[in-house]
């Protein structure tokens, strides 16, 4: 999956703005290229986990359909931990058709990886930032 540079910049800005809480959203695009970040409220308001607001999920689906886009990934930030899925992330990753992206701000270093997760196991990892 390719994530356009402007989308990565927007994700970093969002994660920094919402820190120390986790932030989240969908990555939308066509084929295998992410062209838009769709912010969604983390209704858990937590620094250690997130849940999408259902109203935001429905709005994102509607928006994507109207624009001819697909949800390629869901993403969230890890303000103080590495860019890798936690046990909870693995347990909750139940859609084998999308990737799961995690943007870490740990120790002042931005790292963005995405993962394909099947049956609670990482089966593929891609690094998107830094390259």
mmCIF file of C-alpha atoms in Angstrom:
data_model
loop_
_atom_site.group_PDB
_atom_site.id
_atom_site.type_symbol
_atom_site.label_atom_id
_atom_site.label_comp_id
_atom_site.label_asym_id
_atom_site.label_seq_id
_atom_site.Cartn_x
_atom_site.Cartn_y
_atom_site.Cartn_z
ATOM 1 C CA UNK A 1 0.000 0.000 0.000
ATOM 2 C CA UNK A 2 1.274 3.466 -0.866
ATOM 3 C CA UNK A 3 0.277 6.432 1.282
ATOM 4 C CA UNK A 4 0.585 9.832 -0.377
ATOM 5 C CA UNK A 5 2.981 12.223 1.384
ATOM 6 C CA UNK A 6 0.266 14.818 2.098
ATOM 7 C CA UNK A 7 -1.805 12.133 3.850
ATOM 8 C CA UNK A 8 1.161 11.082 6.002
ATOM 9 C CA UNK A 9 1.739 14.738 6.940
ATOM 10 C CA UNK A 10 -1.944 15.065 7.904
ATOM 11 C CA UNK A 11 -1.782 11.880 9.997
ATOM 12 C CA UNK A 12 1.310 13.141 11.848
ATOM 13 C CA UNK A 13 -0.355 16.503 12.527
ATOM 14 C CA UNK A 14 -3.512 14.767 13.784
ATOM 15 C CA UNK A 15 -1.541 12.415 16.063
ATOM 16 C CA UNK A 16 0.469 15.282 17.547
ATOM 17 C CA UNK A 17 -2.650 17.413 18.046
ATOM 18 C CA UNK A 18 -4.570 14.627 19.804
ATOM 19 C CA UNK A 19 -1.640 13.351 21.909
ATOM 20 C CA UNK A 20 -1.362 12.143 24.595
ATOM 21 C CA UNK A 21 -4.578 10.362 23.563
ATOM 22 C CA UNK A 22 -4.665 7.897 20.687
ATOM 23 C CA UNK A 23 -6.238 9.268 17.537
ATOM 24 C CA UNK A 24 -7.773 7.236 14.738
ATOM 25 C CA UNK A 25 -9.341 7.172 11.308
ATOM 26 C CA UNK A 26 -9.719 5.439 7.980
ATOM 27 C CA UNK A 27 -7.299 5.654 5.065
ATOM 28 C CA UNK A 28 -9.220 5.980 1.808
ATOM 29 C CA UNK A 29 -8.084 5.582 -1.775
ATOM 30 C CA UNK A 30 -8.230 3.610 -4.973
ATOM 31 C CA UNK A 31 -6.346 0.518 -6.015
ATOM 32 C CA UNK A 32 -3.493 0.345 -3.485
ATOM 33 C CA UNK A 33 -2.891 4.089 -3.017
ATOM 34 C CA UNK A 34 -4.155 6.089 -0.046
ATOM 35 C CA UNK A 35 -5.277 9.562 -1.105
ATOM 36 C CA UNK A 36 -7.262 10.665 1.959
ATOM 37 C CA UNK A 37 -7.243 10.419 5.738
ATOM 38 C CA UNK A 38 -10.724 10.366 7.271
ATOM 39 C CA UNK A 39 -10.496 11.410 10.947
ATOM 40 C CA UNK A 40 -12.795 9.655 13.397
ATOM 41 C CA UNK A 41 -13.363 10.372 17.065
ATOM 42 C CA UNK A 42 -11.715 8.017 19.535
ATOM 43 C CA UNK A 43 -14.704 7.562 21.804
ATOM 44 C CA UNK A 44 -12.516 5.825 24.400
ATOM 45 C CA UNK A 45 -10.551 9.071 24.944
ATOM 46 C CA UNK A 46 -7.606 6.917 26.003
ATOM 47 C CA UNK A 47 -3.834 7.017 25.617
ATOM 48 C CA UNK A 48 -3.738 3.206 25.360
ATOM 49 C CA UNK A 49 -6.635 2.151 23.128
ATOM 50 C CA UNK A 50 -9.255 3.469 20.756
ATOM 51 C CA UNK A 51 -12.753 2.817 19.487
ATOM 52 C CA UNK A 52 -14.304 4.464 16.461
ATOM 53 C CA UNK A 53 -17.481 6.473 16.938
ATOM 54 C CA UNK A 54 -20.165 4.509 15.035
ATOM 55 C CA UNK A 55 -21.584 7.738 13.578
ATOM 56 C CA UNK A 56 -18.144 8.496 12.120
ATOM 57 C CA UNK A 57 -17.855 5.007 10.621
ATOM 58 C CA UNK A 58 -21.174 5.402 8.801
ATOM 59 C CA UNK A 59 -20.219 8.903 7.640
ATOM 60 C CA UNK A 60 -16.861 7.615 6.365
ATOM 61 C CA UNK A 61 -18.525 4.814 4.384
ATOM 62 C CA UNK A 62 -20.992 7.256 2.848
ATOM 63 C CA UNK A 63 -18.212 9.723 2.012
ATOM 64 C CA UNK A 64 -16.032 7.016 0.445
ATOM 65 C CA UNK A 65 -18.899 5.758 -1.723
ATOM 66 C CA UNK A 66 -19.753 9.282 -2.892
ATOM 67 C CA UNK A 67 -16.112 9.909 -3.865
ATOM 68 C CA UNK A 68 -15.569 6.507 -5.490
ATOM 69 C CA UNK A 69 -12.997 5.530 -2.853
ATOM 70 C CA UNK A 70 -12.441 2.396 -0.799
ATOM 71 C CA UNK A 71 -11.368 1.987 2.802
ATOM 72 C CA UNK A 72 -7.844 0.624 2.407
ATOM 73 C CA UNK A 73 -6.855 0.714 6.078
ATOM 74 C CA UNK A 74 -7.859 1.809 9.491
ATOM 75 C CA UNK A 75 -5.228 3.600 11.498
ATOM 76 C CA UNK A 76 -4.514 4.837 14.957
ATOM 77 C CA UNK A 77 -1.655 6.430 16.824
ATOM 78 C CA UNK A 78 0.541 5.111 19.582
ATOM 79 C CA UNK A 79 1.612 8.312 21.368
ATOM 80 C CA UNK A 80 4.142 6.584 23.633
ATOM 81 C CA UNK A 81 4.692 3.088 22.233
ATOM 82 C CA UNK A 82 6.188 1.601 19.061
ATOM 83 C CA UNK A 83 4.483 1.244 15.679
ATOM 84 C CA UNK A 84 3.422 -2.351 16.140
ATOM 85 C CA UNK A 85 0.097 -3.940 17.032
ATOM 86 C CA UNK A 86 -0.656 -4.466 20.692
ATOM 87 C CA UNK A 87 -2.364 -7.661 21.816
ATOM 88 C CA UNK A 88 -5.650 -5.738 21.809
ATOM 89 C CA UNK A 89 -4.965 -4.460 18.268
ATOM 90 C CA UNK A 90 -4.391 -8.041 17.093
ATOM 91 C CA UNK A 91 -7.531 -9.278 18.814
ATOM 92 C CA UNK A 92 -9.710 -6.552 17.302
ATOM 93 C CA UNK A 93 -8.309 -6.730 13.743
ATOM 94 C CA UNK A 94 -11.157 -8.682 12.188
ATOM 95 C CA UNK A 95 -11.262 -7.504 8.567
ATOM 96 C CA UNK A 96 -8.807 -9.437 6.367
ATOM 97 C CA UNK A 97 -9.508 -7.113 3.413
ATOM 98 C CA UNK A 98 -7.882 -4.001 4.865
ATOM 99 C CA UNK A 99 -4.563 -3.068 6.416
ATOM 100 C CA UNK A 100 -4.038 -1.777 9.924
ATOM 101 C CA UNK A 101 -1.723 1.236 10.171
ATOM 102 C CA UNK A 102 -0.092 2.469 13.373
ATOM 103 C CA UNK A 103 1.655 5.829 13.668
ATOM 104 C CA UNK A 104 4.037 5.999 16.616
ATOM 105 C CA UNK A 105 5.227 9.211 18.272
ATOM 106 C CA UNK A 106 7.312 7.346 20.878
ATOM 107 C CA UNK A 107 10.484 9.080 22.043
ATOM 108 C CA UNK A 108 9.900 11.952 19.615
ATOM 109 C CA UNK A 109 10.426 9.765 16.537
ATOM 110 C CA UNK A 110 7.595 9.390 14.030
ATOM 111 C CA UNK A 111 7.239 5.877 12.598
ATOM 112 C CA UNK A 112 4.348 4.703 10.430
ATOM 113 C CA UNK A 113 3.895 1.032 9.613
ATOM 114 C CA UNK A 114 0.944 -0.879 8.243
ATOM 115 C CA UNK A 115 0.109 -4.503 8.788
ATOM 116 C CA UNK A 116 -1.996 -7.219 7.259
ATOM 117 C CA UNK A 117 -3.446 -9.186 10.161
ATOM 118 C CA UNK A 118 -5.146 -12.560 9.785
ATOM 119 C CA UNK A 119 -6.632 -14.514 12.673
ATOM 120 C CA UNK A 120 -4.815 -12.387 15.236
ATOM 121 C CA UNK A 121 -1.381 -12.711 13.619
ATOM 122 C CA UNK A 122 0.680 -10.209 11.612
ATOM 123 C CA UNK A 123 1.283 -11.786 8.206
ATOM 124 C CA UNK A 124 2.776 -8.746 6.456
ATOM 125 C CA UNK A 125 4.397 -5.439 7.508
ATOM 126 C CA UNK A 126 5.152 -2.357 5.433
ATOM 127 C CA UNK A 127 7.067 0.711 6.621
ATOM 128 C CA UNK A 128 5.696 3.994 5.249
ATOM 129 C CA UNK A 129 7.558 6.614 7.302
ATOM 130 C CA UNK A 130 10.411 7.197 7.515
ATOM 131 C CA UNK A 131 11.433 5.532 4.298
#
